[in-house]
PDB file of C-alpha atoms and ligand atoms in Angstrom:
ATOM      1  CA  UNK A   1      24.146 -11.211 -26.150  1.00 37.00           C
ATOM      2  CA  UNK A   2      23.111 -14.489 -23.854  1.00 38.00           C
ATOM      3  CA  UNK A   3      21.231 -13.712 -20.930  1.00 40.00           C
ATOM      4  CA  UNK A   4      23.588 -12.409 -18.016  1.00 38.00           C
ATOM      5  CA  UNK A   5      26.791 -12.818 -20.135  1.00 39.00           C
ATOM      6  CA  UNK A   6      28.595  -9.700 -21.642  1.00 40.00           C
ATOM      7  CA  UNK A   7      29.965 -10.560 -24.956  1.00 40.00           C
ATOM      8  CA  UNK A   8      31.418  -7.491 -26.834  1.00 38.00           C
ATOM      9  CA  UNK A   9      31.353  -7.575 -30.227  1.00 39.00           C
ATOM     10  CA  UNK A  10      33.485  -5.349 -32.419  1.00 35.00           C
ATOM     11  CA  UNK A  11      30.510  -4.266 -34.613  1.00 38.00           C
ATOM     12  CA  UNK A  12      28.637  -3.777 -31.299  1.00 39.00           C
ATOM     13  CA  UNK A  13      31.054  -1.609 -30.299  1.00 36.00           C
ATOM     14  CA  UNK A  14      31.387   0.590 -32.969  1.00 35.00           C
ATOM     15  CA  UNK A  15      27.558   1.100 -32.999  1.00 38.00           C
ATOM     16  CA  UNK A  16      28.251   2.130 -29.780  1.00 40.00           C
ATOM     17  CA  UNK A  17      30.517   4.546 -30.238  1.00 38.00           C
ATOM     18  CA  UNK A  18      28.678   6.075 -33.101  1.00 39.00           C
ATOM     19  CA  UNK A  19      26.019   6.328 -31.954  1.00 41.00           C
ATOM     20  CA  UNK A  20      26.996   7.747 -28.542  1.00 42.00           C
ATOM     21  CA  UNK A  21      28.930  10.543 -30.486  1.00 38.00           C
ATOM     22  CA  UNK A  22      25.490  11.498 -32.376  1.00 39.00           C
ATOM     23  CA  UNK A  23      24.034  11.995 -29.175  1.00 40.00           C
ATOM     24  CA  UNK A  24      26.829  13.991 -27.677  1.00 40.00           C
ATOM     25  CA  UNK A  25      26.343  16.673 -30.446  1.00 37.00           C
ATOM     26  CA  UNK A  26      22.550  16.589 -30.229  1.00 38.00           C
ATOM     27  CA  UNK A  27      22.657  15.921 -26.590  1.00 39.00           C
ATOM     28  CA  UNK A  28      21.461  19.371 -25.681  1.00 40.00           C
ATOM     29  CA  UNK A  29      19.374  20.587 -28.722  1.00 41.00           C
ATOM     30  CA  UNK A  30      15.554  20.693 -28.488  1.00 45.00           C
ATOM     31  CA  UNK A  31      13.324  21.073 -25.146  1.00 46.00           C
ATOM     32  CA  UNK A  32      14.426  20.534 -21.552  1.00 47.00           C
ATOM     33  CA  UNK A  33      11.825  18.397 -19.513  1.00 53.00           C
ATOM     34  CA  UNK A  34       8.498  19.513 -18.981  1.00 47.00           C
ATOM     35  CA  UNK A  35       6.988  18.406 -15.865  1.00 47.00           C
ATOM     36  CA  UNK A  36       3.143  19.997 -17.050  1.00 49.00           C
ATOM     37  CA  UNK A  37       2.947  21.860 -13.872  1.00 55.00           C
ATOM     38  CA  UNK A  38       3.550  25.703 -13.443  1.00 53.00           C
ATOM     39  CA  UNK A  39       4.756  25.180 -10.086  1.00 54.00           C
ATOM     40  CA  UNK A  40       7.680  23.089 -11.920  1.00 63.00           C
ATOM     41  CA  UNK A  41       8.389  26.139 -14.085  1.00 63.00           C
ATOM     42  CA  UNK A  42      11.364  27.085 -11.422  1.00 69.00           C
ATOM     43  CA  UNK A  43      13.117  23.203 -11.627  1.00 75.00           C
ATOM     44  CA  UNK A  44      13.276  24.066 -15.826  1.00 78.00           C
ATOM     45  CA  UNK A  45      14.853  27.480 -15.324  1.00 80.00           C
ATOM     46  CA  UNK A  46      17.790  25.582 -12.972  1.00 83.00           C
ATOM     47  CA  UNK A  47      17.718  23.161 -15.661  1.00 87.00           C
ATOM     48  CA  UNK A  48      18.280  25.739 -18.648  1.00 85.00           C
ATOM     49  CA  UNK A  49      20.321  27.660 -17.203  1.00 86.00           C
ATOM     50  CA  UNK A  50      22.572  24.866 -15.882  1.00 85.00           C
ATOM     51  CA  UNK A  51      22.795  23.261 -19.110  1.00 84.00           C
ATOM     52  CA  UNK A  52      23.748  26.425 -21.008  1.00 82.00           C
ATOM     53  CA  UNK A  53      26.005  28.106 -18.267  1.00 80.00           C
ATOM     54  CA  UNK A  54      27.945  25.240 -17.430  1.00 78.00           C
ATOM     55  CA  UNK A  55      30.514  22.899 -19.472  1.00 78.00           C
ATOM     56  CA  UNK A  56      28.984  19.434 -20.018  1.00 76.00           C
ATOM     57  CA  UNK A  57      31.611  17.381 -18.792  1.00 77.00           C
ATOM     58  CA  UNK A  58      33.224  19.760 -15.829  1.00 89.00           C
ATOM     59  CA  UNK A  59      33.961  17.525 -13.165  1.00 94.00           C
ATOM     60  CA  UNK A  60      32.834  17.598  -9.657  1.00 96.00           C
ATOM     61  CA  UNK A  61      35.697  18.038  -7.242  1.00 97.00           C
ATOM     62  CA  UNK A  62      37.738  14.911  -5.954  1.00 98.00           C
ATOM     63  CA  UNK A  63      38.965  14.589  -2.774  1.00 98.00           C
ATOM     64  CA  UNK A  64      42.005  12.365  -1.662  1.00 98.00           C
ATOM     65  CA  UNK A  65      41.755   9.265   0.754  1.00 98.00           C
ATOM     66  CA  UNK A  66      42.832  10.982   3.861  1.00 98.00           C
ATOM     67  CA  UNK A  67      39.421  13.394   3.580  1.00 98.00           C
ATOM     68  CA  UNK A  68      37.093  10.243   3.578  1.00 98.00           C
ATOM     69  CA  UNK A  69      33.912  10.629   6.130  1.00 98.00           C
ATOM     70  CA  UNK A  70      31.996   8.336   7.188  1.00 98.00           C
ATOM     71  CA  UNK A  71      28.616   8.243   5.370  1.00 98.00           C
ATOM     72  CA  UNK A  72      25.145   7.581   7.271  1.00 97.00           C
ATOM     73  CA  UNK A  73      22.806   5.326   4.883  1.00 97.00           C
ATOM     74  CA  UNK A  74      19.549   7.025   4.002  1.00 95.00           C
ATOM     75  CA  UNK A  75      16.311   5.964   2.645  1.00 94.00           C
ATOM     76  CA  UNK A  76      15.803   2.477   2.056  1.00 96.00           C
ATOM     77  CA  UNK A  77      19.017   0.675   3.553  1.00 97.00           C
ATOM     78  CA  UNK A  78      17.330  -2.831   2.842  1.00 97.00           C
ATOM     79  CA  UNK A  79      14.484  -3.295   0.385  1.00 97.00           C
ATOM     80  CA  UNK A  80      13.399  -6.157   2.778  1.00 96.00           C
ATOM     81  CA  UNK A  81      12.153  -3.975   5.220  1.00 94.00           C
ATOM     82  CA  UNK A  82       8.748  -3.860   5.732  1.00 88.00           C
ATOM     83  CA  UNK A  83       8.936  -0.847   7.697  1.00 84.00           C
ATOM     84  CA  UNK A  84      10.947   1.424   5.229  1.00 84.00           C
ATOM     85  CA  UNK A  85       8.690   4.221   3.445  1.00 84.00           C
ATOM     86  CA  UNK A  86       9.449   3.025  -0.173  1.00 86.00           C
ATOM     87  CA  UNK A  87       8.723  -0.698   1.355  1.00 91.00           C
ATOM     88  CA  UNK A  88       7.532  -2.774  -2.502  1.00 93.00           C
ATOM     89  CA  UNK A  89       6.236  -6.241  -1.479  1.00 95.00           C
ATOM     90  CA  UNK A  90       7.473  -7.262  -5.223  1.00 95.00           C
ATOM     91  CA  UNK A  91      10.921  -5.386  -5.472  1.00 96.00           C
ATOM     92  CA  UNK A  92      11.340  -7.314  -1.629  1.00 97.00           C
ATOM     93  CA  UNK A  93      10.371 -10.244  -3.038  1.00 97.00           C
ATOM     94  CA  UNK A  94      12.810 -10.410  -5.925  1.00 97.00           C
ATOM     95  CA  UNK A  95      15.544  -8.847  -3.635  1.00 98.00           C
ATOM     96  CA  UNK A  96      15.356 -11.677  -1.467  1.00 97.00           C
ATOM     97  CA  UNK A  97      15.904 -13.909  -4.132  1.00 97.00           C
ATOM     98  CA  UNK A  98      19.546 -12.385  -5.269  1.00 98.00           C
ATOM     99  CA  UNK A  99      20.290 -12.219  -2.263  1.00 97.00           C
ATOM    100  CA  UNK A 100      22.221 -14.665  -1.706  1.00 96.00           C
ATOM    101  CA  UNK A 101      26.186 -15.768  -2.603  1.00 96.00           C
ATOM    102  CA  UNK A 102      27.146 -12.397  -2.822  1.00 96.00           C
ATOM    103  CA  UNK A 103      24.284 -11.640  -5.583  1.00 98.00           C
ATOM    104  CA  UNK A 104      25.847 -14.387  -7.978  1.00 98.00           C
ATOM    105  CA  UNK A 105      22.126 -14.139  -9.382  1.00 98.00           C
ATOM    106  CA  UNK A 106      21.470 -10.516  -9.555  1.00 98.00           C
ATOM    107  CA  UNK A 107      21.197  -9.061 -13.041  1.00 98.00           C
ATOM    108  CA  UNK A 108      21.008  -5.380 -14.106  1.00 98.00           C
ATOM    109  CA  UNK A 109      18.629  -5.374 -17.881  1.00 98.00           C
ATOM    110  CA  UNK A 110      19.795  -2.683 -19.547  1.00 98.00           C
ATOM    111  CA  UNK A 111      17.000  -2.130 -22.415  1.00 98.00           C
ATOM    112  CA  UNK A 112      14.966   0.453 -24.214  1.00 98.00           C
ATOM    113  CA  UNK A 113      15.929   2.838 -26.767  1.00 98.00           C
ATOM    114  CA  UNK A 114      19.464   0.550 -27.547  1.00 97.00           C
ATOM    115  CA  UNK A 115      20.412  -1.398 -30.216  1.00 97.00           C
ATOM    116  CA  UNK A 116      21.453  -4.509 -28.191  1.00 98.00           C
ATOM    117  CA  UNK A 117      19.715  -4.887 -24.682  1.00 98.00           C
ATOM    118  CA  UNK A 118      21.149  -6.811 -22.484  1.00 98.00           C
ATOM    119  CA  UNK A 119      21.798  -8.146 -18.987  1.00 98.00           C
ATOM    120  CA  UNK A 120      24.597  -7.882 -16.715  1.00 98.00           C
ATOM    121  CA  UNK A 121      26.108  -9.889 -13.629  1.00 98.00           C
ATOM    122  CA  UNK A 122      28.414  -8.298 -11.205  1.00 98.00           C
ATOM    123  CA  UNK A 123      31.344 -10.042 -12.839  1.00 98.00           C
ATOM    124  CA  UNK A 124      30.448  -8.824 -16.038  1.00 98.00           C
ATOM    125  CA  UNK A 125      30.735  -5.167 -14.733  1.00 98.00           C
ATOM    126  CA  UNK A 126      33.733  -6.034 -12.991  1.00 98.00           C
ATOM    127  CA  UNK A 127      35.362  -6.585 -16.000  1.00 98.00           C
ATOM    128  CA  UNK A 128      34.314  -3.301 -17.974  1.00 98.00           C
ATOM    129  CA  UNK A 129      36.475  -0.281 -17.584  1.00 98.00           C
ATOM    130  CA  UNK A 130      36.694   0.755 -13.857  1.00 98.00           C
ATOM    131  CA  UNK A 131      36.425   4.187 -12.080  1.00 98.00           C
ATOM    132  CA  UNK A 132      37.611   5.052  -8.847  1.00 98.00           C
ATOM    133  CA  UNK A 133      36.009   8.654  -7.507  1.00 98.00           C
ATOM    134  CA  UNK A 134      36.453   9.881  -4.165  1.00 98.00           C
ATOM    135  CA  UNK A 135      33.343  12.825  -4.279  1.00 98.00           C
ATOM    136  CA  UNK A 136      30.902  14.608  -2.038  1.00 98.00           C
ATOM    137  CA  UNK A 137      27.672  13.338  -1.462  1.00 98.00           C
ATOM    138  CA  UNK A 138      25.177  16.145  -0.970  1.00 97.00           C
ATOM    139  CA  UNK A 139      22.066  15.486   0.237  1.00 95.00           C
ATOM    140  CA  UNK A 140      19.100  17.577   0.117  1.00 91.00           C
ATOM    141  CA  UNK A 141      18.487  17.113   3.444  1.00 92.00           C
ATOM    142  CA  UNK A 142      21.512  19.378   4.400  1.00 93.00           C
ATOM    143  CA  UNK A 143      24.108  16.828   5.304  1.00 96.00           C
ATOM    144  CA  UNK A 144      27.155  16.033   3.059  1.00 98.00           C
ATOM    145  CA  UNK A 145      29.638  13.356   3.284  1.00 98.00           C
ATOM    146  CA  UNK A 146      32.897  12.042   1.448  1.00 98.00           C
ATOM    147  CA  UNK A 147      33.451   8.500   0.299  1.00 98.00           C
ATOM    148  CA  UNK A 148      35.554   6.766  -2.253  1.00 98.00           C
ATOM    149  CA  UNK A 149      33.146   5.212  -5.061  1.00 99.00           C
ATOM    150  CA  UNK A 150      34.367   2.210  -7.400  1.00 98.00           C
ATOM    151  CA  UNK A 151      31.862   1.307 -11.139  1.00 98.00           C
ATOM    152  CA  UNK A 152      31.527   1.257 -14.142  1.00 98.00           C
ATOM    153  CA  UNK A 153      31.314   4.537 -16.286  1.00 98.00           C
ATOM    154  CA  UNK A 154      27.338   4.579 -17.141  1.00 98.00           C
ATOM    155  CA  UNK A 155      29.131   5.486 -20.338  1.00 98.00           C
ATOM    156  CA  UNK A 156      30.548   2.542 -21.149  1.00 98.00           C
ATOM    157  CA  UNK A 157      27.842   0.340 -20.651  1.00 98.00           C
ATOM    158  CA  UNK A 158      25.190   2.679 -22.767  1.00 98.00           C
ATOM    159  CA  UNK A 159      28.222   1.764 -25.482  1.00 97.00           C
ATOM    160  CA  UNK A 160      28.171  -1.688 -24.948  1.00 98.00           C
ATOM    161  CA  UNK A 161      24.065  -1.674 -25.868  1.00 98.00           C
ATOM    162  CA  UNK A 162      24.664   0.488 -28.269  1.00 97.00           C
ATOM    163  CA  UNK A 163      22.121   3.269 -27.337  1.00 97.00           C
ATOM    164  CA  UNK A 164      19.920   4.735 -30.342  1.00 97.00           C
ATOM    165  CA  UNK A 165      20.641   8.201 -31.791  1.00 95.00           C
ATOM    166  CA  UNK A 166      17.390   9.119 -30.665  1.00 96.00           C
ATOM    167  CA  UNK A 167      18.245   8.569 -27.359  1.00 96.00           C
ATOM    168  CA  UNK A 168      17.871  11.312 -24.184  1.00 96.00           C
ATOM    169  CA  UNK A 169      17.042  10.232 -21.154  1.00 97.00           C
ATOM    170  CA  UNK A 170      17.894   7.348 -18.651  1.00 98.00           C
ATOM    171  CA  UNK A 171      15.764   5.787 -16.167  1.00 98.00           C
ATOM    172  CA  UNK A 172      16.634   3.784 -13.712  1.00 98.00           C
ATOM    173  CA  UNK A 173      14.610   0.884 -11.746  1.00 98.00           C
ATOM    174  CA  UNK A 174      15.778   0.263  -7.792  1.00 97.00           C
ATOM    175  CA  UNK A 175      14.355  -2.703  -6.222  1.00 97.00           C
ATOM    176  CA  UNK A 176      13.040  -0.632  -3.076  1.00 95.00           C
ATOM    177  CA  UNK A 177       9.849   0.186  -5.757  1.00 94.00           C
ATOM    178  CA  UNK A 178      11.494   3.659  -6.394  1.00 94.00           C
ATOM    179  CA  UNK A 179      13.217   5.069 -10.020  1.00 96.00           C
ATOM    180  CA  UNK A 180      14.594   8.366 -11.177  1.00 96.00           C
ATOM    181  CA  UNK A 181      15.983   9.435 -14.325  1.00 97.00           C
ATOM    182  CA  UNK A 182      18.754  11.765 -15.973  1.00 97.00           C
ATOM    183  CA  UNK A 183      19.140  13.169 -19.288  1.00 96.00           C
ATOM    184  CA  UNK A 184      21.961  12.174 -21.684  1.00 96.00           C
ATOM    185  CA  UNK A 185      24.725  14.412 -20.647  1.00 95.00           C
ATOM    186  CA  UNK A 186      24.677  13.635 -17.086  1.00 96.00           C
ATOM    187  CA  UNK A 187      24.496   9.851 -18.414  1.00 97.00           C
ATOM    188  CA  UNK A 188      27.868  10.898 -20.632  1.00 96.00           C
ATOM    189  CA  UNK A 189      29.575  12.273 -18.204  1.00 96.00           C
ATOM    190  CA  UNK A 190      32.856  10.827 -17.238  1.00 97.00           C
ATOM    191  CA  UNK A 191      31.986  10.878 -13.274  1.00 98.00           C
ATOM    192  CA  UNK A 192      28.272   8.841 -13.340  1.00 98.00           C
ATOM    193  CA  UNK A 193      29.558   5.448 -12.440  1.00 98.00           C
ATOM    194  CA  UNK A 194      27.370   2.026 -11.506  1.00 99.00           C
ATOM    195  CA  UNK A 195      29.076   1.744  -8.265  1.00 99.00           C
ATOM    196  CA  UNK A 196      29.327  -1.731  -7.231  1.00 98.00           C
ATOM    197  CA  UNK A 197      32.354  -0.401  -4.695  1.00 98.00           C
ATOM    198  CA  UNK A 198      32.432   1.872  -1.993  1.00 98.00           C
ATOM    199  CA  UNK A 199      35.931   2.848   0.181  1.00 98.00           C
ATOM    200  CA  UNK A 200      37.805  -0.319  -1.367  1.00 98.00           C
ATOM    201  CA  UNK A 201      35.385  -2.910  -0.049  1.00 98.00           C
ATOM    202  CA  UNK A 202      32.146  -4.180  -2.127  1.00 98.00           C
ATOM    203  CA  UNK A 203      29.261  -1.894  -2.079  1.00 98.00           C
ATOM    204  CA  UNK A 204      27.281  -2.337   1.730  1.00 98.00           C
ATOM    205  CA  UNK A 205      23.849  -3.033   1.832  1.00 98.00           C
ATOM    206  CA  UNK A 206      22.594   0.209   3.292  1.00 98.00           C
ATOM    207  CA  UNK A 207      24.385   1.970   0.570  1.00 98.00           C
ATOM    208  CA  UNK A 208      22.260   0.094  -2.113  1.00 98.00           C
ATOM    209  CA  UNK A 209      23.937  -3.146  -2.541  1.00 98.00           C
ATOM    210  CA  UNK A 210      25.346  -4.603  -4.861  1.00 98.00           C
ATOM    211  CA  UNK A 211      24.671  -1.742  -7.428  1.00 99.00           C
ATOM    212  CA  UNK A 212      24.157   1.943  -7.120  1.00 99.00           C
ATOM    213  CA  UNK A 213      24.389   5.188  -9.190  1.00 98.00           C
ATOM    214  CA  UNK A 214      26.485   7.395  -8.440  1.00 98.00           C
ATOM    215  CA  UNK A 215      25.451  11.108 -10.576  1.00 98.00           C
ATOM    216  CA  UNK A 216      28.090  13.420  -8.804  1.00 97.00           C
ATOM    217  CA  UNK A 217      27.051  16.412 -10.593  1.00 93.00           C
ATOM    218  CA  UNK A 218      23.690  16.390  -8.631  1.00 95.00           C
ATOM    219  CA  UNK A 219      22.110  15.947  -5.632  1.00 94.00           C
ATOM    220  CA  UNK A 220      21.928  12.508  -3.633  1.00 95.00           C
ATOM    221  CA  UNK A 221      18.882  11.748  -4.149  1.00 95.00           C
ATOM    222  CA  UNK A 222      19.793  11.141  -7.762  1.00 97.00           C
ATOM    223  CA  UNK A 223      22.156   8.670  -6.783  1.00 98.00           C
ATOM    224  CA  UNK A 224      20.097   5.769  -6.763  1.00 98.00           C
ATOM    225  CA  UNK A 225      20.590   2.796  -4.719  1.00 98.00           C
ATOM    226  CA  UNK A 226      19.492  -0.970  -5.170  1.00 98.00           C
ATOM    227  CA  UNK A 227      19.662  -0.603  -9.115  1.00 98.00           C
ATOM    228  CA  UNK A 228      17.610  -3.198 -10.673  1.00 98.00           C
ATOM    229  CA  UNK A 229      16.641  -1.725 -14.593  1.00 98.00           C
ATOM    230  CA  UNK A 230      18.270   0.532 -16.531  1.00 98.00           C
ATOM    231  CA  UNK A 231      15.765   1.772 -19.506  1.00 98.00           C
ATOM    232  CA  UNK A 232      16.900   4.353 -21.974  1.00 98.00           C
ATOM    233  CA  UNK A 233      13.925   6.270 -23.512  1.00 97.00           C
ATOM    234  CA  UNK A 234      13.859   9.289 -25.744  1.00 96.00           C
ATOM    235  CA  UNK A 235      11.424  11.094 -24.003  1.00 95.00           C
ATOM    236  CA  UNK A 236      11.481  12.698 -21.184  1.00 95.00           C
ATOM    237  CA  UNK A 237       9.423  10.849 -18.556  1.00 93.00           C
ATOM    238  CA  UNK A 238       9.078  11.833 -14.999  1.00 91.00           C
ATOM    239  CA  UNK A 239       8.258   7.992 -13.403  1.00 93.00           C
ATOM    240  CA  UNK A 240       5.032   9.488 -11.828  1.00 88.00           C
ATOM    241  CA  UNK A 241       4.362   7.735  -8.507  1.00 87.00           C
ATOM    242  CA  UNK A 242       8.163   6.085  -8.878  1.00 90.00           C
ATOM    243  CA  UNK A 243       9.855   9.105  -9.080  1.00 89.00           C
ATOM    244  CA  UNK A 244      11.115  11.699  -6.860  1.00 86.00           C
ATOM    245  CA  UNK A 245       8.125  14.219  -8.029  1.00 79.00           C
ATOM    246  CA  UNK A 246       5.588  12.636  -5.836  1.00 75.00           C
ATOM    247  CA  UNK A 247       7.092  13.785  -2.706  1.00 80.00           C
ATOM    248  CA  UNK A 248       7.818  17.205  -3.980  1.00 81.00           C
ATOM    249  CA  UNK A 249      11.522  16.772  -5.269  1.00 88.00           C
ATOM    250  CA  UNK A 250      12.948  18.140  -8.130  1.00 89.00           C
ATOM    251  CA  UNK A 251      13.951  16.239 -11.233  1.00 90.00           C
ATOM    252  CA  UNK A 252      16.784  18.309 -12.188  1.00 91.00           C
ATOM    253  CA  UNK A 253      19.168  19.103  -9.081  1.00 90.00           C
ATOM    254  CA  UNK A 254      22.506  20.574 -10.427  1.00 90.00           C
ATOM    255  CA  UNK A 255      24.716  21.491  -8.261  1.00 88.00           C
TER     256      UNK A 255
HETATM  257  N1  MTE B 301      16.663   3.143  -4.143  1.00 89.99           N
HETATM  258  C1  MTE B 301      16.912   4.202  -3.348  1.00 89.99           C
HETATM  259  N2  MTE B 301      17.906   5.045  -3.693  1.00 89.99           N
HETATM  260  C2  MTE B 301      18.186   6.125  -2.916  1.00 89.99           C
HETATM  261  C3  MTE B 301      17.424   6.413  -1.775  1.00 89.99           C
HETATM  262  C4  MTE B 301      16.372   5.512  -1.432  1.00 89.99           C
HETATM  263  O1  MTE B 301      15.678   5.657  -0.420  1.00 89.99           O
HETATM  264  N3  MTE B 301      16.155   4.422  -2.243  1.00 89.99           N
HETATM  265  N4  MTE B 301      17.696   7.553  -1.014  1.00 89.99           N
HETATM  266  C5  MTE B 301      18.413   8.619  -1.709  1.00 89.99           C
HETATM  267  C6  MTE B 301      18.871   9.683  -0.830  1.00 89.99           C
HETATM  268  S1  MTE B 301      17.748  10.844  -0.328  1.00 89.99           S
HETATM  269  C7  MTE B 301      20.184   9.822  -0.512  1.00 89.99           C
HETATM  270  S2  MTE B 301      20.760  11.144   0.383  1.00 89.99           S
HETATM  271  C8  MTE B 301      21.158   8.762  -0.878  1.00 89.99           C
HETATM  272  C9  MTE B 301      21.749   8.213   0.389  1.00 89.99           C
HETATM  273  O2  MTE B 301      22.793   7.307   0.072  1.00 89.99           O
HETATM  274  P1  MTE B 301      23.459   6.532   1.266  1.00 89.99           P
HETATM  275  O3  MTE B 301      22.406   5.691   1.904  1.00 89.99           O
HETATM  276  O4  MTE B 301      24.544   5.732   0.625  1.00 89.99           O
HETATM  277  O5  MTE B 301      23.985   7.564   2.235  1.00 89.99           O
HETATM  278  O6  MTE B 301      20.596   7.703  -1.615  1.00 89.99           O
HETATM  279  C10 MTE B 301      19.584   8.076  -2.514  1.00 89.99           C
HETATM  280  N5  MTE B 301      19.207   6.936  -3.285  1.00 89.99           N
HETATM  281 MO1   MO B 302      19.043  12.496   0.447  1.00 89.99          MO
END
């Protein structure tokens, strides 16, 4: 695959495939995460009992157009701001320079534990299988809100890199210096979308232009904005001082 350029392959694809269906029947097999900390102990109970009590692929609830909200933006709403809390001299740095021309020069590296890693412009998205979602953003700070999300299924583009069999987590990389991660059946599932649209117009900056994640089966602070890196691992790996454990979070939040 050429830098930036999407070329599928029919080989590539049916690596894909394959190897995506090993996954789905080992996806839940062996440990859940183990954050090494007995005050964790209560974020692997929700885990287990999430994963065993609840079908893999049940879909969060949609709502129609007429039910749309409007949204605050949280967090980092431009990874150019000095004064933001997750402010990353670097990640500002190389936002500013894709920046411009409607991120013609942004690139999302997909790599890791895949067969085929490889990098992807918005246009190259644009032209993978599309889903529209309108869902409710929870946050864990008590407010919700309803908005119509337009992406790529994660799924799709794991197939088009053709992820390993050993495969279970995926991380991702936001340019505001901040990453999280989910394990393979969230990553499966039919409603986690790279959302490079939000209510019919392209993503807004605030909202973590020009690509976000959009995990619907958890809470928003697993939807992360200003995506950057994608890295599929087969550990489990809880991004340390990236990830949402430093400030006390949760990595699993099922709702
Ligand atoms: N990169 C990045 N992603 C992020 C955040 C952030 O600060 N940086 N905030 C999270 C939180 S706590 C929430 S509630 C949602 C907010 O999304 P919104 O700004 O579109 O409302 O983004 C999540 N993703
Ligand atoms: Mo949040």
């Amino acid at each position: 695959m050429t830098q930036g350029r999407f070329q599928p392959s029919r080989r590539g694809l049916i690596g894909g495939l394959a190897s995506t269906g090993g996954l789905l029947l080992s996806g839940c097999s062996g440990d859940p995460p183990t954050y090494g900390n007995i005050l964790r102990m209560g974020d692997n109970l929700t885990y287990r009992a999430h994963r065993l009590l609840l079908s893999r692929s049940a879909l969060a609830h949609e709502y129609d157009r007429s039910q749309v909200t409007s949204m605050p933006a949280i967090g980092t709403v431009d990874p150019m701001r000095t004064n933001s809390e997750l402010y990353n001299a670097q990640g500002a740095k190389a936002y500013a320079a894709i920046r411009h021309d409607d991120y013609a020069d942004w690139r999302l590296s997909v790599e890791g534990s895949v067969e085929r890693p490889a990098t992807f412009s918005l246009a190259d998205l644009g032209r993978m299988k599309r889903r529209t979602q309108i869902t409710k953003h929870m946050c864990e700070e008590g407010w919700s809100a309803i908005a119509e999300w337009t992406g790529t299924p994660l799924r799709t583009v794991l197939q088009a890199v053709g992820v390993r069999p050993s495969a279970r987590f995926v991380q991702f990389y936001a340019y505001d210096g901040s990453a999280d991660g989910i394990d393979m059946i969230d990553a499966l599932h039919p409603q986690t979308i790279l959302a490079y649209g939000m209510n019919g117009r392209a993503l807004p900056l605030g909202h973590g232009a020009p690509l976000r994640l959009r995990v619907e089966r958890q809470i928003g602070y697993k939807s992360v904005k200003f995506l950057r890196k994608i890295v599929v691992t087969d550990r489990f790996d809880d991004l340390g001082d990236l990830g949402p454990l430093k400030a006390g979070w949760a990595w699993y939040t099922g709702i």
